[in-house]
PDB file of C-alpha atoms in Angstrom:
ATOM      1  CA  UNK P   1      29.573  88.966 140.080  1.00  0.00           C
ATOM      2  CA  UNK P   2      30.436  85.800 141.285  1.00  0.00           C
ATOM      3  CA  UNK P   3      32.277  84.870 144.264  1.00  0.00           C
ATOM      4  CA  UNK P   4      33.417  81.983 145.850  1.00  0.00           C
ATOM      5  CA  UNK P   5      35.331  82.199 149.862  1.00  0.00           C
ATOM      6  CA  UNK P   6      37.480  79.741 151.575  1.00  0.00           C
ATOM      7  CA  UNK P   7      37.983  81.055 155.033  1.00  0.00           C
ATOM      8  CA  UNK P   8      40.965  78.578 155.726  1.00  0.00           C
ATOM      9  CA  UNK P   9      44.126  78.988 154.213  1.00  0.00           C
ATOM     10  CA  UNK P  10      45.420  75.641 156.507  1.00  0.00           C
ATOM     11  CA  UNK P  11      43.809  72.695 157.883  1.00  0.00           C
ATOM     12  CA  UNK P  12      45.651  69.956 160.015  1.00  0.00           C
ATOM     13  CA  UNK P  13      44.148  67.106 161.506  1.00  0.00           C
ATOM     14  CA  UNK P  14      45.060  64.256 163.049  1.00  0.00           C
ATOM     15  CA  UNK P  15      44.483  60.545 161.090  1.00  0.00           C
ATOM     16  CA  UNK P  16      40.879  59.646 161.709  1.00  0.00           C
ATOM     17  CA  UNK P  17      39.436  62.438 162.519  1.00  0.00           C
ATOM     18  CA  UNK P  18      36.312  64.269 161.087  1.00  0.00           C
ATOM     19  CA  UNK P  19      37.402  67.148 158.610  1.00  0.00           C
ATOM     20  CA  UNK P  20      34.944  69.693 157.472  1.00  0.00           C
ATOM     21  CA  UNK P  21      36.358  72.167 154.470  1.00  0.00           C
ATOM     22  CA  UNK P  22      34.547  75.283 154.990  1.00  0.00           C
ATOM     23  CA  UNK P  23      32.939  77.129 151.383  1.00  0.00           C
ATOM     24  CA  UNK P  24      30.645  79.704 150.973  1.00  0.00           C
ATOM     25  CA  UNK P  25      29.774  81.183 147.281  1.00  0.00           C
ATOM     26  CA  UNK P  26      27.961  84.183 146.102  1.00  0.00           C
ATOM     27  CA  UNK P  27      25.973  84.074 142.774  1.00  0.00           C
ATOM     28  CA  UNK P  28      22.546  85.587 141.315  1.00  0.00           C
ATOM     29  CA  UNK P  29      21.300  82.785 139.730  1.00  0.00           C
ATOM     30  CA  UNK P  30      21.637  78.701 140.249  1.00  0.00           C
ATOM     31  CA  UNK P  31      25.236  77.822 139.955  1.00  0.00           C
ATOM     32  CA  UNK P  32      26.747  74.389 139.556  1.00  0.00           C
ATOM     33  CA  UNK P  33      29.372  74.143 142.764  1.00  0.00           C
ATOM     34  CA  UNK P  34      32.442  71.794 142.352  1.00  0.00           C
ATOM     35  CA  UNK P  35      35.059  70.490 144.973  1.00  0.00           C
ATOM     36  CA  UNK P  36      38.221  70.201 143.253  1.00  0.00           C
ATOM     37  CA  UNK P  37      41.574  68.237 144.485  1.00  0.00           C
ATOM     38  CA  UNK P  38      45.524  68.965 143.965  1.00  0.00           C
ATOM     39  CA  UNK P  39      47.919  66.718 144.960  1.00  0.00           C
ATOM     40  CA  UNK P  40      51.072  67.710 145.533  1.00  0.00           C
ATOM     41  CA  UNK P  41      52.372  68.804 141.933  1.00  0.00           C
ATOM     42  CA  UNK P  42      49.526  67.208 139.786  1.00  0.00           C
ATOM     43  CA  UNK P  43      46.734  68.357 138.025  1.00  0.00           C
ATOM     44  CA  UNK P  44      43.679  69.359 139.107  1.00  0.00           C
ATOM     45  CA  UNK P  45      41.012  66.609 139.420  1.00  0.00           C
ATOM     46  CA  UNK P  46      37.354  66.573 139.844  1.00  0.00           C
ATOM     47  CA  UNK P  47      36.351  65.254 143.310  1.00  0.00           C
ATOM     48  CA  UNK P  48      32.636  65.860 143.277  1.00  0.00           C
ATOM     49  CA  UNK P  49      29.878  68.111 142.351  1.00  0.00           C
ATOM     50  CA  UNK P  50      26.698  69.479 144.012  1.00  0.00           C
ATOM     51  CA  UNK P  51      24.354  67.806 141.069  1.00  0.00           C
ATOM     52  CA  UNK P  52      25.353  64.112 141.552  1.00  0.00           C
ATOM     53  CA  UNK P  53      25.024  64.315 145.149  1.00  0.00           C
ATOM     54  CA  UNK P  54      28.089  61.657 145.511  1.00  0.00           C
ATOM     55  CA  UNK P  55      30.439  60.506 147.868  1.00  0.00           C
ATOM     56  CA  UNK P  56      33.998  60.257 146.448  1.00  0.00           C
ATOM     57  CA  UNK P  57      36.703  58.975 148.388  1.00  0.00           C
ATOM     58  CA  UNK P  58      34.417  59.235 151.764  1.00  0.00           C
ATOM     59  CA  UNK P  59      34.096  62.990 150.957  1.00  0.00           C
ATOM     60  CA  UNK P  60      30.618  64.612 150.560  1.00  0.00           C
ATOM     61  CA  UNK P  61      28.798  68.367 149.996  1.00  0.00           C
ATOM     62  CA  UNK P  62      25.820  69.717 150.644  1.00  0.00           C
ATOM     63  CA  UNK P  63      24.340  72.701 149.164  1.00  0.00           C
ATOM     64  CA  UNK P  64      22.974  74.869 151.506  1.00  0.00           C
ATOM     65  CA  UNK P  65      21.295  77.359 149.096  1.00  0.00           C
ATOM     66  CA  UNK P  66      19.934  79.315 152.136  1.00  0.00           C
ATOM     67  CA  UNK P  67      23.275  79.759 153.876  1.00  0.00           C
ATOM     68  CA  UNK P  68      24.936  79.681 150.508  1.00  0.00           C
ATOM     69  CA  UNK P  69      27.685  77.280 151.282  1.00  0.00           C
ATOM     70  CA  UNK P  70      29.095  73.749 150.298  1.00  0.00           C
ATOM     71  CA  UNK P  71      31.328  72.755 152.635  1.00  0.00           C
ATOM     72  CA  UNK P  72      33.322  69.112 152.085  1.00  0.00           C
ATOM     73  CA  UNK P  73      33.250  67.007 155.112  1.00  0.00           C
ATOM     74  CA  UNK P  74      34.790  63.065 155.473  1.00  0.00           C
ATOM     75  CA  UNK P  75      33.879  61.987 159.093  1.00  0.00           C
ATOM     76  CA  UNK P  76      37.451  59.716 159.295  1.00  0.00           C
ATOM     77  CA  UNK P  77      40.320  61.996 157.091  1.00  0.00           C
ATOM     78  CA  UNK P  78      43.156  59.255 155.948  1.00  0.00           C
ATOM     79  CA  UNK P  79      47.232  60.271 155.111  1.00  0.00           C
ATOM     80  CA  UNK P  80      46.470  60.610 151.838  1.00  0.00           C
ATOM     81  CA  UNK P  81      43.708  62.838 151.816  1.00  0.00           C
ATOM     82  CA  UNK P  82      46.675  65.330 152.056  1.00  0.00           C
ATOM     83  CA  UNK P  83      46.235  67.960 149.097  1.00  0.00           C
ATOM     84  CA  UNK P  84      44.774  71.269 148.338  1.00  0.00           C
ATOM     85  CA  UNK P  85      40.964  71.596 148.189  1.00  0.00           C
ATOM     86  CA  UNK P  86      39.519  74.015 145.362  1.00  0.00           C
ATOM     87  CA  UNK P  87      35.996  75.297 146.065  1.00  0.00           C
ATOM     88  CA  UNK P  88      34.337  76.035 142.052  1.00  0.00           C
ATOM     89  CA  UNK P  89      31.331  77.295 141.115  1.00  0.00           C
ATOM     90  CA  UNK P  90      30.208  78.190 137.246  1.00  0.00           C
ATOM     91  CA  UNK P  91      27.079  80.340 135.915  1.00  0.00           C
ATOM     92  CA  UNK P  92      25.787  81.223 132.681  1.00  0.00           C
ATOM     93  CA  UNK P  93      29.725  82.033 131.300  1.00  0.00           C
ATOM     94  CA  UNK P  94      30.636  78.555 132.052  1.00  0.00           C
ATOM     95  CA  UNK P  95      34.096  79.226 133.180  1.00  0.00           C
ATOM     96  CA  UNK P  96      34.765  78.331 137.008  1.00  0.00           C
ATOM     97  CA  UNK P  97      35.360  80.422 139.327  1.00  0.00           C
ATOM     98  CA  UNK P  98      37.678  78.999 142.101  1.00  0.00           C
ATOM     99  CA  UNK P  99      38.168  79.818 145.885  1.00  0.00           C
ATOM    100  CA  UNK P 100      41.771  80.703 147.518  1.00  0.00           C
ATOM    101  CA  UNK P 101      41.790  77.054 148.409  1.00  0.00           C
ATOM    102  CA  UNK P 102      42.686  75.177 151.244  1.00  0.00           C
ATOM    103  CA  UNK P 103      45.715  73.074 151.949  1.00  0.00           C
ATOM    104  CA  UNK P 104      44.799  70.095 154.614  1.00  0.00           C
ATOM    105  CA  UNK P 105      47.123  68.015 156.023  1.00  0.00           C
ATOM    106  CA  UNK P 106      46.005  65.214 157.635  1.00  0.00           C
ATOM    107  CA  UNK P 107      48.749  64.295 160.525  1.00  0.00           C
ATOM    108  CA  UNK P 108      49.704  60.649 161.532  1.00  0.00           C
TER     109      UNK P 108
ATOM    110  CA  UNK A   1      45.579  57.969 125.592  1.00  0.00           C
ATOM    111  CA  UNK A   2      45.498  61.067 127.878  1.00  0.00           C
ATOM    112  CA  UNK A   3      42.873  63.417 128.415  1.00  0.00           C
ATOM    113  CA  UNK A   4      43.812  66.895 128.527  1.00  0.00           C
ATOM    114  CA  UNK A   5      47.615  66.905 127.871  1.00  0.00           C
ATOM    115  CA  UNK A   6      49.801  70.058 127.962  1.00  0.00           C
ATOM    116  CA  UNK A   7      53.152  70.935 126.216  1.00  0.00           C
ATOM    117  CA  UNK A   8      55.635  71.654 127.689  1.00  0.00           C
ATOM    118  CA  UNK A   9      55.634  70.395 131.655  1.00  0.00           C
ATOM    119  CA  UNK A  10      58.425  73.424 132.541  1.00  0.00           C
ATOM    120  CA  UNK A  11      59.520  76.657 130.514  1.00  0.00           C
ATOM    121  CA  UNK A  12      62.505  78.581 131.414  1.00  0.00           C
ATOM    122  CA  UNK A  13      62.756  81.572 129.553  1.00  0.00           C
ATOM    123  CA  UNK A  14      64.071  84.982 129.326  1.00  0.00           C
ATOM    124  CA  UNK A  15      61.790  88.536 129.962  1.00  0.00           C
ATOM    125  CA  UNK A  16      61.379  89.756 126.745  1.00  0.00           C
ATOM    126  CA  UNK A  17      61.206  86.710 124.921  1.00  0.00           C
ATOM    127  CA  UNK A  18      57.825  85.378 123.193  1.00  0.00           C
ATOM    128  CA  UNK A  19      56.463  81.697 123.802  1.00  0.00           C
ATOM    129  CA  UNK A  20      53.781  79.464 123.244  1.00  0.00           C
ATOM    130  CA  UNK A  21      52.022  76.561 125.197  1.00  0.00           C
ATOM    131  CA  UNK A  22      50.288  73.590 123.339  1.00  0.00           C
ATOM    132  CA  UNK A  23      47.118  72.279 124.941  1.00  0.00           C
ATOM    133  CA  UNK A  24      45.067  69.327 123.270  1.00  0.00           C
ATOM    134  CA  UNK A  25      41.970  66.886 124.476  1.00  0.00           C
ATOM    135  CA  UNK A  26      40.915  64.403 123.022  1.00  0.00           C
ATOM    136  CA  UNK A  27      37.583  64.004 124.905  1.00  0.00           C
ATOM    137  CA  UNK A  28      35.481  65.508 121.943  1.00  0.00           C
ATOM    138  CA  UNK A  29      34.760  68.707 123.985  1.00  0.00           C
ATOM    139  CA  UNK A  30      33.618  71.684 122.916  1.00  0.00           C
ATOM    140  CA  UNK A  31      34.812  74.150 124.911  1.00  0.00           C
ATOM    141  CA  UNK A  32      38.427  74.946 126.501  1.00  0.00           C
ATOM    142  CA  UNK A  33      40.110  76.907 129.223  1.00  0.00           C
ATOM    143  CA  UNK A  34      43.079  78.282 130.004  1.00  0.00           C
ATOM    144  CA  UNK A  35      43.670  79.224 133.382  1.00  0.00           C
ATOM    145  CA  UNK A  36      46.739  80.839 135.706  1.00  0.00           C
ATOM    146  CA  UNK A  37      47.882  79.068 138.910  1.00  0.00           C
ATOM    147  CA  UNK A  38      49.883  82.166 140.720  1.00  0.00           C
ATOM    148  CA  UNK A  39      52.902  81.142 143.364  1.00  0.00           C
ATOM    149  CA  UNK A  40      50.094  81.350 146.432  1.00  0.00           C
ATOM    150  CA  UNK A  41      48.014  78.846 144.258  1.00  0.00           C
ATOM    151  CA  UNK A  42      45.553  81.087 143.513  1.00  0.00           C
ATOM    152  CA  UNK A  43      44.099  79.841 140.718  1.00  0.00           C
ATOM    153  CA  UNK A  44      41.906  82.100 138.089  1.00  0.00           C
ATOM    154  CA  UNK A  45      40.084  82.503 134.602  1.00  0.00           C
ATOM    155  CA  UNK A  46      41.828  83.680 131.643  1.00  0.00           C
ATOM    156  CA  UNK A  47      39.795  82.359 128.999  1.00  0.00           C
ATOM    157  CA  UNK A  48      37.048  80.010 127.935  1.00  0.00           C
ATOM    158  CA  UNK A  49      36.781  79.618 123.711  1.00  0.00           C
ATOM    159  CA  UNK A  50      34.702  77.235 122.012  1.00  0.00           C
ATOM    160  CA  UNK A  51      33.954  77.089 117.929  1.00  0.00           C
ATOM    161  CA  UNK A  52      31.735  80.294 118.663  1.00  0.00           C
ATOM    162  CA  UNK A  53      32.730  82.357 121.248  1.00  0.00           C
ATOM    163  CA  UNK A  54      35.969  84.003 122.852  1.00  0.00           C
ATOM    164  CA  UNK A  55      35.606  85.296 126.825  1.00  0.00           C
ATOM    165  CA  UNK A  56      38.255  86.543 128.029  1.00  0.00           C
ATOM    166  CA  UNK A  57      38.867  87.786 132.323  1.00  0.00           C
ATOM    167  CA  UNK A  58      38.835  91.274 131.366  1.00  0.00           C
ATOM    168  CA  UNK A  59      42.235  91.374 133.692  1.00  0.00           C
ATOM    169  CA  UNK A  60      44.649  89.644 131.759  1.00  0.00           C
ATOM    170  CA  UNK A  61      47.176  91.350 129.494  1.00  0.00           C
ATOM    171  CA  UNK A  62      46.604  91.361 125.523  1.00  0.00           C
ATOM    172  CA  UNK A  63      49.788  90.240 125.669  1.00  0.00           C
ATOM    173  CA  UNK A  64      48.320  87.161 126.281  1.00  0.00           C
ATOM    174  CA  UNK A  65      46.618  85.168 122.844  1.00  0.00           C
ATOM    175  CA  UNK A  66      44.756  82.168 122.509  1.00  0.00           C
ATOM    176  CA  UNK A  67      44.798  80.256 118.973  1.00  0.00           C
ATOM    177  CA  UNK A  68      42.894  77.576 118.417  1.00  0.00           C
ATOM    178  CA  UNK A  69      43.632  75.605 114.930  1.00  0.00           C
ATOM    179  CA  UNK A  70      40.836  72.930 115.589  1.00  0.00           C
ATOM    180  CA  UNK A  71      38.226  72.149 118.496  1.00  0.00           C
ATOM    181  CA  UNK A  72      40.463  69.813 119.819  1.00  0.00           C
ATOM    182  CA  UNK A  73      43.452  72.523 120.587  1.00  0.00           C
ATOM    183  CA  UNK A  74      43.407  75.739 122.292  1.00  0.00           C
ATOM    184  CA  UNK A  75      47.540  76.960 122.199  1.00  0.00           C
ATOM    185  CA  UNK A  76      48.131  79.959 124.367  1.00  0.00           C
ATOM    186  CA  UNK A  77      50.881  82.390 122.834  1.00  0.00           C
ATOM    187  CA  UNK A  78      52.394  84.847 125.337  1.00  0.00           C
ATOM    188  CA  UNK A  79      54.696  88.145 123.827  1.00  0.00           C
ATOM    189  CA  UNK A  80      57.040  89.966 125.776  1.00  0.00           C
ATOM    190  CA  UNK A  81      57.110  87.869 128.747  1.00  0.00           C
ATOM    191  CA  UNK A  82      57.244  89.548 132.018  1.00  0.00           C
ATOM    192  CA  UNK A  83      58.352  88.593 135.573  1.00  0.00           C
ATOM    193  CA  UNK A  84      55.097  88.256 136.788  1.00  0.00           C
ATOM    194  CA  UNK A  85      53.957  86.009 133.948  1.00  0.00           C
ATOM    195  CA  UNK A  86      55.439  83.299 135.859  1.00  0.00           C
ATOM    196  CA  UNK A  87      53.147  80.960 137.262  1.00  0.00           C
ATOM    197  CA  UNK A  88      51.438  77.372 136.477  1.00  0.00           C
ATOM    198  CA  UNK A  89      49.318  77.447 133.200  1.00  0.00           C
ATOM    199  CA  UNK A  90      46.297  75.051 133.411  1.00  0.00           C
ATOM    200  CA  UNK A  91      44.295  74.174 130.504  1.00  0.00           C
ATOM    201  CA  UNK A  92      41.251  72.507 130.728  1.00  0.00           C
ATOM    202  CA  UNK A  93      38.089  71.290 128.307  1.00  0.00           C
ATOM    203  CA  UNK A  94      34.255  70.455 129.232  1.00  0.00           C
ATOM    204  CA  UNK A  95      31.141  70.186 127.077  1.00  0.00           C
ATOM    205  CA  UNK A  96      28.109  70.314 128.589  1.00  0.00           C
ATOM    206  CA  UNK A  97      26.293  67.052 128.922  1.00  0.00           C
ATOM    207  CA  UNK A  98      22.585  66.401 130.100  1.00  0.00           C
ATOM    208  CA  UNK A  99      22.743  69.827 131.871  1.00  0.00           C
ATOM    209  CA  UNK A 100      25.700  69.131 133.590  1.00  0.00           C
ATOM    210  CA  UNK A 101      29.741  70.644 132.428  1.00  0.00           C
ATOM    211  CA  UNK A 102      31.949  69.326 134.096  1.00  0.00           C
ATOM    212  CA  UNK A 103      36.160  71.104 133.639  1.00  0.00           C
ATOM    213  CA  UNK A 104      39.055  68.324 132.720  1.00  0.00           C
ATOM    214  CA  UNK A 105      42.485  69.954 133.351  1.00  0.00           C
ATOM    215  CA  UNK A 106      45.347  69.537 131.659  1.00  0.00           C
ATOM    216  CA  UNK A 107      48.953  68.621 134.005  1.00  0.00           C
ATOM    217  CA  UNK A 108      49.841  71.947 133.915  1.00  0.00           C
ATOM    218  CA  UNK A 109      52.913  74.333 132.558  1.00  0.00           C
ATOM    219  CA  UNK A 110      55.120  75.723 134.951  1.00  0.00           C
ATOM    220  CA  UNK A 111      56.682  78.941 133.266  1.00  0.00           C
ATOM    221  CA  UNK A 112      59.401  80.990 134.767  1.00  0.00           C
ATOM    222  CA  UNK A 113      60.911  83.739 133.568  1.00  0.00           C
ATOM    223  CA  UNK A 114      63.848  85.219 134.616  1.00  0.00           C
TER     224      UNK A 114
END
């Protein structure tokens, strides 16, 4: 089965500082891990994935196969950075798998 | 020239009563989703469908039908809507490119029923 944990529910911090989103998957074989954003009301969009190895919006993710995670880190958060944060991973089925998600607000 | 677009953007409707949802891309995917944002955004699986294959999450009512009339739709038909049916329906369509699938979503449906 396949798993995917968000420990935090809520994040706050302050404008400019660094903001780590913590997620840790579980999955058999060699999944393809996905950070997803919500702003308030909209759709889901795609912020970045484990295979392009990108940096989107100051935002990046390692995979850390050994500790099984991928957390999301930006080292200076900004206003609107405020959203909810889906942690995704897919296997062989194709169909993601999401985390509880986390909702970070990023104070003034 | 959206995407993934969903209709309708809010459904009122009455327990009881039977509805449908209208989901179409026009990114020349090949597989769609349909998935159920809960009121603690919890967001989950119900199906994935392309021109071969039906999965459904083994948890969700068979009250709950997707029809697809082409690859480029994937409607979701609901009977005998409950209270707890109401929630945020998501679709969303991929097709997997160069080893990589990557999910579009739709706006999103909010449904309530009273």
């Amino acid at each position: 089965a396949q798993r995917v944990t968000q420990p935090e529910k809520l994040l706050s911090v302050f404008k400019g500082a660094p903001v780590e989103l913590k997620c840790n998957y579980s999955y058999s074989g060699s999944p393809e891990l996905f950070w997803y954003v919500q702003y308030s009301r909209q759709r889901l969009q795609l912020l970045l994935r484990h295979i392009s190895r990108e940096s989107i919006k100051g935002f990046t993710a390692d995979l850390n196969k050994g500790e099984t995670s991928f957390h999301l880190k930006k080292p200076f958060a900004q206003e609107e950075d405020s959203a909810m944060y889906y942690c995704a991973l897919t296997g062989s089925a194709r169909q993601l798998t999401f985390g509880s998600g986390t909702q970070l607000t990023v104070l003034p | 020239d959206t995407a993934v677009s969903q209709t309708p953007k809010y459904l009122v409707t009455q327990m009881g009563n039977d509805k449908s949802i209208k989901c179409e891309q026009n990114l020349g995917h090949d597989t769609m989703y349909w998935y159920k944002q809960d009121s603690k955004k919890f967001l989950k699986i119900m199906f994935s469908y392309n021109n071969k294959e039906l999965i459904i999450n083994e948890t969700v009512p068979n009250r709950f039908s997707p029809k697809s009339p082409d690859k480029a739709h994937l409607n979701l038909h609901i009977n005998s809507l409950e209270l707890g049916d109401s929630a945020v329906y998501f679709c969303a369509s991929s097709a997997r490119t160069r080893g990589r699938d990557t999910q579009y979503f739709g706006p999103g449906t909010r449904l309530t029923v009273l």
